Amino acid sequence: MNMNIFKKHPSIRWVLVLLLVAVTGAALAAPKRLVWNPNQLNPSSIAPGETQTLTATLYNTGPGTFETEHIAVQVTGAIEGILRAEKVHLPKQLKRGEKIQVSFKVTIPSSFPMSVVDGDIVLIKQDDNENDRKDEKGNQERKDMKKIFLSNTLPVSLTISSIPLPPDPGEAGKIDLLGIDVGGGPNNEPNGVRDDIDRYIVFNYPDSEKKREALKQEARALNLFLRDAGDKVKTRANDLADGMASDCRYFVSGMKSEVSMQMGSALWAQFLNTEKRSRMYADANKQLGGTSNPRGPVLLSEREARYKSGCLFDPDVLPN
Amino acid sequence: MKSLCIIALLVCSCLQVVFADCSTKKTMIFFENGVNVDKPVAADSVMLLEEAVLAKISSAQAGCILTDVAYNTNEPLFLDLLEAGVQKTRELTLDMTDFWKQYFRVAPYIPAKWFGDLVDIWYTSHEVALNGASFLLGDQTDEHIAKYRDQLKQGRQVILVPHSQGNFYANEEWVRLTFQEQDQTHIVAVATPADKVADGGSYTTLTEDWIARYFFPIALAAETTNGDTCLDNWVCHSFDDSYMRGQSSRNEIVDNIIALLPTSIPPPPVTSTLSGIVWNLNGKVVPGAFVELYDTATWNLVVSTQTDMNGYYRLENLQSCNCYVSAGISAGYGDAMVTIPTKPTNVTQDIILSAVPM
């Protein structure tokens, strides 16, 4: 290259530097050729002591063929140690449009606490020489190895719970008025309770099945409240379901209103987590002006039986 | 002489039956809520009121008292607060759950300045409507009156316990009753913003209730105080968290209700109660512990029970004795000596178990 050009036009040097930076940045920011599907792993709950296999598919979105030598699955975050990739038998090349399935084994120690554990999975290429480097004593050195991220990041969220729970619906659960309900039943089947609320109830009342059942009953009643908020006749009919639920909540709170009110208000605050739900709740209340207790008056000497009868389940058969 | 005594005893027993049989004269208590109270909260307030009343009456009296709610929505006012909350949560990039946690005062409740400001602005902007008593929804009062009349027709007396704006409703409803109906309908006002109680009845307003004092200058003067039991100015107006939580106001409200109960309702029995909490060595309450009371004169078992889920036990209808109370569960045991006095007394005795139950 004729260096005189830089002398004649010094600004060209800076233009070239900027160009280099831009090209490098674009290369780093460019979409990865290998893409995970689904774009996140958020399975139903896994119980402590249980092992489960999760799968995801890697697509080569191109351009061109992908050489798979020296690639590895990297697991980071809190899931490291409980989730690991099954041995992956990769073809030497992955042509454009081709896919491979990758399995992950999740093993939860039996003493693992009820929790949500998050992390990321990404496909990396490692420098072999770096990997094999040993120190003077012959030990493997744990130096930062040169890694090239080959795929997009696959976020993983694992719910560890001995009580079956649906996946966290996240923001998707806030779109529709009645949310998402794919689990939460005894066998994790849909149970008429929003999944985010199922999770809230279990995480907040892990030790009391009675309280969990009472709050689920109330959540179902609140669903009806929101659904029919525009209809006075239906809302007033739904008031009965809500009245029974709050009676039941009071009963399972040991007939202590302070406990019951905190349980109820914490549930409602969680339940009314969007503007739409909040407005519909207010609309439903509007329909109830002038009403009284939908179950009729309470005789003080018969309170316990009365409040207990609000439960749509038998609290006596539940262990705690 | 002996036969005279037997006759007297029989008469007393019969009277007791008459007293206990209150089917012809029961009392219906209606709680009537104020603004910004949704239906489930109003229902919970009734339960709170029930507990407070039950703590001060006999079990026979409990058989003569019913409760219900006369619900007011005051919805345009509430919708305004909600919309202000929507705007504010957007502005602060909060979740609507944050608004409701403040609104419902979900534990652990830490008053947020933004919410307090929101309520202050809301009260200021609605001062005219609230203060002028212009905010009464006619169809609601119609429905309430119909319910009161239904109770009166059954021979019951009605006690209205209105809180805050509910007082405007209660006053209006009472005025619209016939003289005969008014005679059997009473008001026990709480935190009233009005300048009167329609039937000339009692009222309880806290001096620390800033809302009642500041926004309702015409209101009846505040004469009761709980000290500093409420959390902030706004909460001091709350029926649940201030008026029913504070001992002075709670006692006053309940005493005002009890004073209106028909005299045919028997007084509390001349027996005592023994209650308390069973703890383990870790300072945790012990649910399901067996509690037994023995008379040390005979060492006969007087009565037994089990602690509830909060470790609480209560033994009722106790006669005077020097007694021994024990509590036990598989891995723990504790006891205490207690004296049940001759005068009816609520004796309390906590018991600590000597070993920590699993």
XYZ file of C-alpha atoms in Angstrom:
678
model
C 0.000 0.000 0.000
C 1.247 3.396 -0.848
C 1.763 4.987 2.596
C 1.804 8.396 1.057
C -1.904 8.320 0.940
C -1.981 8.582 4.767
C 0.340 11.515 4.645
C -1.784 13.225 2.084
C -5.054 12.393 3.775
C -4.464 11.723 7.531
C -8.191 11.370 8.170
C -8.265 8.193 6.085
C -6.395 6.420 8.852
C -9.191 7.201 11.297
C -11.812 6.216 8.776
C -10.158 2.820 8.455
C -9.994 2.377 12.230
C -13.660 3.216 12.563
C -14.481 0.836 9.733
C -12.586 -1.956 11.480
C -14.414 -1.313 14.744
C -17.765 -1.284 12.960
C -17.090 -4.545 11.141
C -15.929 -6.265 14.320
C -18.954 -5.003 16.252
C -21.335 -6.091 13.552
C -19.761 -9.535 13.528
C -20.171 -9.849 17.291
C -23.704 -8.555 17.275
C -24.776 -10.572 14.273
C -27.443 -13.212 14.864
C -25.942 -16.583 15.626
C -26.124 -19.245 12.981
C -27.096 -21.933 15.485
C -30.432 -21.174 17.086
C -32.205 -23.007 19.901
C -35.789 -24.049 19.661
C -37.694 -23.487 21.902
C -36.079 -20.184 22.789
C -36.290 -20.960 26.510
C -36.633 -24.006 28.750
C -39.251 -23.465 31.421
C -40.645 -26.901 32.262
C -43.194 -27.903 34.890
C -41.802 -28.313 38.365
C -39.304 -31.009 39.231
C -39.407 -32.556 42.679
C -36.317 -32.855 44.875
C -34.773 -36.284 44.339
C -36.194 -36.482 40.827
C -34.379 -36.735 37.516
C -35.830 -35.358 34.343
C -34.668 -35.056 30.771
C -35.247 -31.846 28.848
C -34.660 -31.476 25.166
C -34.060 -28.608 22.801
C -33.269 -28.478 19.135
C -30.395 -26.635 17.477
C -30.971 -25.339 13.984
C -28.320 -24.196 11.588
C -29.951 -21.132 10.182
C -27.053 -20.588 7.812
C -25.452 -19.292 5.823
C -23.525 -22.350 4.768
C -22.417 -25.514 6.496
C -21.333 -25.508 10.102
C -18.266 -27.402 11.281
C -19.049 -28.964 14.654
C -15.542 -29.874 15.786
C -14.537 -28.800 19.302
C -17.903 -27.460 20.233
C -19.338 -27.889 23.713
C -22.441 -27.037 25.676
C -21.801 -24.467 28.372
C -24.166 -24.252 31.332
C -23.989 -21.150 33.500
C -25.896 -19.682 36.421
C -27.594 -21.430 39.311
C -28.540 -24.422 37.156
C -24.862 -25.331 36.856
C -24.423 -28.534 38.793
C -27.989 -29.744 38.483
C -28.355 -29.586 34.714
C -25.907 -31.122 32.290
C -26.015 -31.940 28.624
C -26.292 -35.591 27.715
C -23.472 -36.810 25.543
C -24.089 -35.119 22.234
C -23.278 -37.089 19.102
C -22.868 -34.373 16.593
C -22.393 -34.935 12.905
C -19.144 -33.458 11.673
C -21.029 -30.915 9.706
C -24.392 -29.323 10.099
C -25.693 -28.090 6.797
C -27.872 -25.081 6.491
C -31.402 -25.924 7.588
C -30.311 -29.089 9.395
C -31.042 -29.626 13.071
C -29.870 -31.739 15.951
C -31.631 -32.549 19.198
C -29.761 -31.973 22.434
C -30.896 -33.573 25.686
C -30.221 -32.213 29.128
C -30.387 -34.277 32.260
C -31.683 -32.482 35.319
C -30.955 -34.146 38.644
C -32.307 -32.491 41.762
C -30.735 -33.538 45.075
C -33.335 -34.785 47.526
C -32.498 -32.037 50.018
C -32.870 -29.254 47.463
C -35.147 -26.487 48.798
C -38.305 -25.308 47.067
C -37.059 -22.644 44.706
C -36.761 -21.338 41.187
C -33.318 -21.899 39.691
C -32.269 -19.951 36.618
C -29.385 -20.199 34.228
C -28.294 -20.179 30.606
C -27.139 -22.689 28.047
C -24.981 -21.716 25.127
C -22.969 -23.618 22.546
C -19.313 -22.697 22.543
C -16.197 -23.576 20.633
C -13.080 -23.996 22.716
C -9.438 -23.736 21.802
C -8.045 -27.277 22.318
C -4.535 -26.136 23.124
C -5.784 -23.746 25.743
C -7.956 -26.491 27.144
C -5.067 -28.895 27.501
C -2.636 -26.488 29.051
C -1.149 -27.742 32.293
C 0.793 -25.965 35.000
C 4.306 -26.811 36.176
C 2.999 -29.581 38.448
C 1.042 -31.108 35.649
C -2.361 -29.976 36.910
C -5.036 -28.757 34.594
C -5.021 -24.984 34.670
C -8.371 -23.294 35.145
C -7.651 -20.273 33.039
C -10.219 -18.370 31.077
C -10.231 -20.213 27.830
C -10.832 -18.624 24.519
C -14.464 -19.249 23.787
C -16.516 -18.476 20.766
C -20.228 -18.418 21.295
C -21.782 -20.352 18.495
C -25.442 -20.269 19.386
C -27.849 -17.850 20.920
C -28.366 -18.155 24.674
C -31.014 -20.589 25.847
C -32.435 -19.318 29.162
C -33.479 -22.058 31.561
C -35.789 -21.673 34.531
C -36.307 -24.715 36.726
C -38.954 -24.818 39.408
C -37.976 -27.167 42.203
C -41.029 -28.217 44.150
C -42.371 -31.410 45.609
C -45.852 -30.045 44.935
C -46.509 -30.233 41.180
C -46.471 -26.804 39.592
C -46.938 -25.494 36.089
C -44.176 -23.469 34.419
C -43.970 -19.766 35.185
C -46.087 -18.112 32.485
C -44.097 -14.879 32.850
C -45.255 -11.910 30.806
C -47.303 -14.187 28.537
C -49.528 -14.876 31.514
C -50.436 -11.209 31.733
C -51.812 -10.837 28.230
C -55.255 -12.386 28.573
C -57.636 -11.369 31.327
C -57.842 -14.899 32.684
C -54.176 -15.657 32.119
C -52.716 -19.066 31.367
C -53.761 -22.289 33.042
C -51.881 -25.375 31.915
C -51.299 -27.029 35.275
C -51.576 -26.851 39.020
C -53.994 -29.740 39.482
C -53.127 -32.855 41.499
C -51.411 -34.317 38.409
C -50.404 -30.914 37.178
C -53.400 -30.717 34.874
C -55.304 -27.403 34.395
C -57.211 -26.607 37.568
C -59.084 -23.390 36.871
C -56.429 -21.320 38.611
C -54.026 -19.096 36.722
C -50.577 -20.702 36.616
C -48.841 -17.680 38.119
C -51.321 -17.822 41.002
C -50.849 -21.579 41.443
C -47.151 -20.901 41.813
C -47.689 -17.957 44.147
C -49.911 -20.049 46.410
C -47.550 -23.014 46.623
C -44.456 -20.878 47.193
C -46.151 -18.882 49.932
C -48.022 -21.677 51.697
C -45.869 -24.780 51.178
C -46.734 -26.172 54.597
C -50.516 -25.908 54.586
C -52.608 -27.829 52.115
C -55.760 -26.380 53.653
C -54.624 -22.836 53.015
C -53.531 -23.710 49.511
C -56.893 -25.263 48.693
C -58.779 -22.320 50.206
C -56.773 -19.816 48.196
C -57.212 -21.813 45.000
C -60.942 -21.784 45.648
C -60.761 -18.025 46.051
C -58.660 -17.630 42.903
C -61.290 -19.523 40.906
C -63.982 -17.254 42.326
C -61.923 -14.185 41.432
C -61.610 -15.480 37.876
C -65.394 -15.514 37.608
C -65.466 -12.011 39.064
C -63.188 -10.690 36.337
C -64.790 -12.683 33.546
C -68.319 -11.461 34.231
C -67.511 -7.984 35.523
C -69.699 -6.301 32.932
C -72.787 -8.315 33.825
C -74.615 -7.322 36.989
C -76.701 -10.480 37.298
C -73.736 -12.799 36.761
C -71.484 -10.780 39.063
C -74.025 -10.980 41.838
C -74.307 -14.722 41.294
C -70.514 -14.968 41.388
C -70.525 -13.105 44.683
C -71.749 -16.337 46.266
C -68.635 -18.197 45.116
C -66.468 -15.401 46.442
C -68.360 -15.279 49.736
C -67.859 -19.020 50.195
C -64.181 -18.696 49.381
C -63.551 -15.913 51.878
C -65.508 -17.831 54.541
C -63.329 -20.869 53.850
C -60.152 -18.798 53.986
C -61.214 -17.505 57.374
C -61.880 -21.023 58.606
C -58.517 -22.389 57.504
C -56.846 -19.366 59.096
C -57.923 -20.740 62.444
C -60.835 -18.244 62.615
C -58.351 -15.420 63.046
C -59.373 -12.493 60.906
C -55.962 -10.872 60.991
C -54.380 -13.985 59.477
C -57.208 -14.429 57.020
C -57.177 -10.812 55.862
C -53.461 -10.898 55.191
C -53.839 -14.113 53.217
C -56.687 -12.638 51.215
C -55.190 -9.251 50.515
C -51.827 -10.718 49.516
C -53.635 -13.006 47.079
C -55.711 -10.174 45.597
C -52.649 -7.966 45.148
C -50.978 -10.800 43.265
C -54.112 -11.590 41.304
C -54.748 -8.021 40.130
C -51.322 -7.648 38.561
C -52.356 -5.911 35.355
C -54.289 -2.749 34.574
C -57.000 -4.706 32.806
C -57.496 -7.108 35.684
C -57.556 -4.233 38.145
C -60.174 -2.338 36.169
C -62.345 -5.407 35.744
C -62.144 -6.075 39.465
C -63.293 -2.528 40.163
C -66.101 -2.965 37.637
C -67.207 -6.168 39.344
C -67.313 -4.426 42.702
C -69.432 -1.721 41.135
C -72.115 -4.323 40.448
C -72.279 -5.274 44.099
C -73.349 -1.980 45.650
C -76.397 -2.576 47.806
C -75.737 -6.270 48.320
C -75.130 -8.043 51.598
C -73.491 -11.343 52.469
C -74.492 -13.640 49.592
C -74.640 -16.571 52.011
C -76.987 -14.778 54.373
C -76.378 -13.502 57.907
C -73.969 -15.233 60.277
C -75.253 -16.376 63.665
C -72.397 -15.719 66.055
C -72.885 -18.976 67.951
C -72.592 -20.997 64.749
C -69.703 -19.234 63.120
C -67.295 -22.127 62.929
C -69.694 -24.460 61.123
C -70.816 -21.656 58.891
C -67.331 -20.637 57.814
C -66.210 -24.219 57.414
C -69.139 -24.896 55.115
C -67.719 -22.306 52.726
C -64.964 -24.739 51.761
C -65.625 -26.659 48.566
C -63.240 -29.331 49.855
C -63.171 -31.202 53.131
C -60.563 -29.486 55.308
C -60.706 -32.359 57.801
C -59.162 -34.841 55.397
C -56.205 -32.644 54.572
C -53.130 -33.343 56.679
C -52.058 -29.786 57.368
C -87.083 -25.160 103.091
C -85.408 -27.780 100.952
C -88.397 -27.937 98.588
C -88.425 -24.142 98.372
C -84.842 -24.232 97.248
C -85.633 -26.859 94.625
C -88.524 -24.729 93.309
C -86.285 -21.668 93.238
C -83.654 -23.670 91.365
C -86.222 -24.889 88.841
C -87.504 -21.324 88.315
C -83.961 -20.153 87.775
C -83.363 -22.949 85.262
C -86.552 -22.047 83.398
C -85.544 -18.392 83.302
C -82.196 -19.420 81.931
C -83.997 -21.306 79.158
C -86.149 -18.246 78.426
C -83.058 -16.042 78.357
C -81.183 -18.420 76.131
C -84.102 -18.779 73.740
C -83.857 -15.518 71.841
C -85.624 -16.606 68.683
C -88.184 -13.845 69.139
C -85.656 -11.114 69.735
C -82.464 -11.512 67.870
C -80.196 -8.657 66.926
C -78.909 -8.142 63.425
C -75.711 -6.127 63.107
C -75.035 -4.640 59.682
C -71.573 -3.309 58.952
C -71.798 -0.513 56.405
C -68.517 0.312 54.691
C -67.101 3.627 53.524
C -65.324 4.572 50.303
C -62.474 2.627 48.738
C -63.538 -0.635 50.302
C -64.157 -3.533 47.987
C -66.596 -6.298 48.762
C -64.168 -8.960 50.027
C -62.564 -6.408 52.348
C -65.977 -5.412 53.667
C -66.740 -9.094 54.300
C -63.476 -9.450 56.207
C -64.298 -6.357 58.282
C -67.464 -8.090 59.424
C -65.450 -11.065 60.655
C -63.186 -8.730 62.557
C -66.190 -7.075 64.165
C -67.632 -10.481 65.042
C -64.439 -11.451 66.860
C -64.438 -8.205 68.820
C -68.076 -8.632 69.851
C -67.638 -12.309 70.717
C -64.773 -11.469 73.053
C -67.163 -9.458 75.182
C -70.356 -11.505 75.252
C -71.453 -14.869 76.578
C -72.021 -17.913 74.421
C -75.762 -17.540 75.124
C -75.668 -14.007 73.788
C -73.792 -15.249 70.738
C -76.853 -17.322 69.915
C -78.908 -14.151 69.667
C -76.714 -12.035 67.410
C -76.375 -12.179 63.660
C -74.107 -10.176 61.417
C -74.148 -9.091 57.814
C -72.721 -6.438 55.551
C -74.594 -3.621 53.842
C -72.192 -2.992 50.996
C -71.662 0.378 49.332
C -69.495 0.645 46.261
C -69.128 4.430 45.883
C -67.593 3.287 42.645
C -66.841 6.545 40.771
C -64.678 7.594 43.698
C -62.890 4.270 43.812
C -62.403 4.192 40.046
C -60.761 7.608 40.266
C -58.293 6.300 42.817
C -57.615 3.250 40.689
C -56.978 5.337 37.575
C -54.643 7.584 39.532
C -52.901 4.417 40.691
C -52.586 3.163 37.105
C -50.986 6.454 36.045
C -48.642 6.495 39.010
C -47.489 2.888 38.600
C -46.781 3.568 34.918
C -44.848 6.688 35.826
C -42.771 4.824 38.407
C -42.560 1.680 36.236
C -44.142 -0.359 38.978
C -46.440 -3.320 38.678
C -50.141 -3.020 39.493
C -49.433 -5.515 42.264
C -47.440 -2.727 43.940
C -50.512 -0.506 43.907
C -52.696 -3.201 45.426
C -50.122 -4.112 48.061
C -50.319 -0.545 49.277
C -54.064 -0.400 48.920
C -54.632 -3.615 50.859
C -51.667 -2.944 53.162
C -50.173 -6.360 52.492
C -47.651 -7.482 55.102
C -44.894 -6.589 55.527
C -46.570 -3.244 54.997
C -44.261 -0.312 54.458
C -46.233 2.820 53.563
C -44.964 4.172 50.241
C -44.826 7.931 49.922
C -46.166 7.806 46.374
C -49.274 5.980 47.531
C -49.799 8.281 50.516
C -49.534 11.277 48.179
C -51.982 9.625 45.826
C -54.550 9.192 48.589
C -54.035 12.762 49.837
C -54.584 14.175 46.356
C -57.575 11.932 45.914
C -59.152 13.133 49.172
C -58.459 16.765 48.337
C -59.982 16.470 44.881
C -63.064 14.706 46.208
C -63.497 16.825 49.300
C -66.637 18.521 48.044
C -68.336 15.262 47.117
C -67.368 13.561 50.341
C -67.976 16.434 52.667
C -71.264 17.491 51.158
C -72.660 14.017 51.623
C -73.585 14.332 48.007
C -72.229 10.928 47.308
C -75.100 8.622 48.044
C -76.184 6.067 45.508
C -79.933 5.820 45.773
C -80.339 2.274 44.528
C -77.907 1.053 47.154
C -79.820 2.659 49.996
C -83.038 1.171 48.614
C -81.527 -2.301 48.693
C -80.194 -1.788 52.198
C -83.485 -0.528 53.555
C -85.272 -3.542 52.079
C -82.862 -5.791 53.966
C -83.318 -3.933 57.248
C -87.078 -4.166 56.870
C -86.820 -7.880 56.197
C -84.992 -8.291 59.507
C -87.410 -6.054 61.390
C -90.336 -8.069 60.058
C -88.760 -11.156 61.614
C -88.962 -9.409 64.966
C -85.273 -8.602 65.139
C -83.727 -5.335 66.074
C -81.166 -3.867 63.702
C -77.882 -2.232 64.634
C -76.038 -0.417 61.879
C -72.288 -0.046 62.290
C -71.299 2.375 59.545
C -67.713 3.408 58.955
C -66.647 6.675 57.317
C -68.777 7.485 54.262
C -71.042 4.600 55.249
C -72.394 6.965 57.918
C -74.010 9.161 55.291
C -75.761 6.067 53.988
C -76.787 4.881 57.446
C -78.166 8.301 58.400
C -80.087 8.564 55.153
C -81.456 5.042 55.475
C -82.524 5.515 59.085
C -84.416 8.695 58.226
C -86.325 6.848 55.541
C -87.597 4.183 57.952
C -91.012 4.491 59.577
C -91.168 5.621 63.201
C -91.900 2.064 64.275
C -88.937 0.784 62.305
C -86.702 3.541 63.636
C -87.588 2.439 67.130
C -85.951 -0.939 66.461
C -83.025 0.345 64.401
C -79.918 1.872 65.946
C -76.665 3.287 64.711
C -73.209 2.818 66.232
C -71.194 5.272 64.155
C -67.485 4.843 63.461
C -65.212 7.574 62.042
C -68.233 9.516 60.967
C -67.729 12.448 58.614
C -71.299 13.565 59.351
C -72.383 16.198 61.852
C -74.848 13.861 63.500
C -75.835 10.277 64.119
C -79.367 10.091 62.750
C -80.872 8.221 65.699
C -78.914 10.291 68.212
C -76.818 7.225 68.984
C -73.195 6.822 69.928
C -70.145 7.360 67.763
C -66.426 6.705 67.907
C -63.932 8.941 66.127
C -60.228 8.836 66.849
C -58.332 12.024 67.514
C -55.493 10.590 65.438
C -57.848 10.050 62.505
C -56.390 12.779 60.344
C -58.858 12.232 57.498
C -61.895 12.634 59.710
C -60.431 15.744 61.322
C -58.959 17.479 58.293
C -61.482 16.776 55.571
C -64.654 16.855 57.597
C -64.619 19.977 59.745
C -68.360 19.665 60.325
C -67.981 16.132 61.679
C -68.696 15.234 65.272
C -65.674 15.903 67.430
C -63.124 13.130 67.900
C -62.992 12.042 71.525
C -61.183 8.712 71.516
C -57.531 7.863 71.118
C -55.535 4.675 70.721
C -52.212 6.408 71.126
C -50.022 5.683 68.141
C -51.259 2.261 67.072
C -52.005 3.268 63.495
C -49.182 3.360 60.990
C -49.691 6.671 59.247
C -52.324 9.310 58.744
C -54.202 7.492 56.041
C -54.259 4.148 57.858
C -55.525 5.857 61.024
C -58.883 6.168 59.301
C -59.106 2.461 58.487
C -61.814 0.417 60.167
C -59.707 -2.749 60.213
C -56.218 -1.456 60.850
C -57.023 1.406 63.162
C -60.473 1.399 64.731
C -60.653 -2.357 65.296
C -56.971 -2.846 66.039
C -56.720 -0.095 68.621
C -57.918 -1.269 72.002
C -59.719 1.918 73.070
C -61.709 2.341 69.891
C -62.477 -1.362 69.598
C -63.751 -1.566 73.158
C -65.803 1.573 72.744
C -67.433 0.394 69.522
C -68.238 -3.031 70.944
C -69.518 -1.552 74.229
C -71.765 0.752 72.235
C -73.145 -2.273 70.399
C -73.601 -4.331 73.571
C -75.426 -1.446 75.237
C -78.065 -1.738 72.535
C -78.653 -5.472 72.927
C -82.107 -6.330 74.268
C -82.138 -6.845 78.021
C -83.677 -10.289 77.574
C -80.316 -11.502 76.391
C -78.691 -13.087 79.415
C -75.620 -11.552 80.990
C -72.329 -13.406 80.808
C -72.337 -16.534 83.010
C -70.680 -16.467 86.411
C -67.854 -18.698 85.346
C -64.293 -18.095 84.334
C -62.135 -18.980 81.399
C -58.537 -20.092 81.222
C -56.625 -19.475 78.046
C -53.085 -19.151 76.811
C -50.528 -20.251 74.314
C -48.369 -23.343 74.393
C -44.789 -22.656 73.294
C -41.817 -24.882 72.714
C -38.288 -24.097 73.890
C -37.517 -22.483 70.559
C -40.200 -19.911 71.195
C -42.524 -21.352 68.579
C -46.178 -22.018 69.203
C -47.217 -25.653 69.441
C -50.397 -26.584 67.591
C -52.282 -29.743 68.532
C -50.919 -29.984 72.082
C -53.238 -31.682 74.570
C -54.134 -29.358 77.426
C -55.698 -30.759 80.602
C -56.950 -28.994 83.704
C -57.024 -30.854 87.038
C -58.587 -29.721 90.314
C -55.817 -30.165 92.897
C -58.386 -30.761 95.644
C -59.463 -34.041 94.048
C -56.994 -34.439 91.185
C -59.968 -35.068 88.971
C -59.729 -33.995 85.368
C -61.932 -30.898 85.009
C -61.704 -30.329 81.295
C -59.340 -30.873 78.397
C -58.779 -29.459 74.954
C -56.200 -29.172 72.217
C -54.323 -26.099 71.040
C -55.295 -24.685 67.698
C -52.922 -24.038 64.833
C -51.659 -20.935 66.599
C -50.865 -22.837 69.768
C -53.825 -21.217 71.492
C -56.058 -23.002 73.976
C -59.165 -21.862 75.825
C -61.079 -23.621 78.594
C -64.509 -22.207 79.403
C -67.170 -22.355 82.106
C -64.667 -22.961 84.892
C -65.634 -22.845 88.539
C -63.341 -21.479 91.211
C -60.473 -23.836 91.976
C -56.789 -24.235 92.662
C -55.912 -26.062 89.532
C -53.058 -27.720 87.730
C -52.845 -27.257 83.992
C -50.662 -29.433 81.816
C -49.860 -29.419 78.154
C -48.247 -32.185 76.214
C -47.402 -33.464 72.823
C -45.354 -36.518 71.837
C -41.963 -34.946 72.491
C -42.704 -32.261 75.018
C -44.466 -31.571 78.266
C -45.165 -28.538 80.426
C -47.383 -27.579 83.331
C -48.358 -24.780 85.678
C -50.459 -24.129 88.764
C -53.321 -21.722 88.261
C -55.943 -20.233 90.509
C -59.402 -19.734 89.081
C -60.940 -17.054 91.322
C -64.499 -16.997 92.594
C -65.319 -13.911 90.539
C -65.721 -14.571 86.822
C -62.335 -13.908 85.368
C -60.471 -14.540 82.169
C -57.302 -16.148 83.457
C -54.371 -16.444 81.082
C -51.563 -18.936 81.464
C -48.987 -19.702 78.794
C -47.173 -23.026 78.991
C -43.674 -23.797 77.766
C -42.957 -27.396 76.864
C -39.835 -28.876 78.390
C -38.622 -30.505 75.194
C -38.781 -29.392 71.633
C -41.424 -31.355 69.742
C -40.425 -32.611 66.332
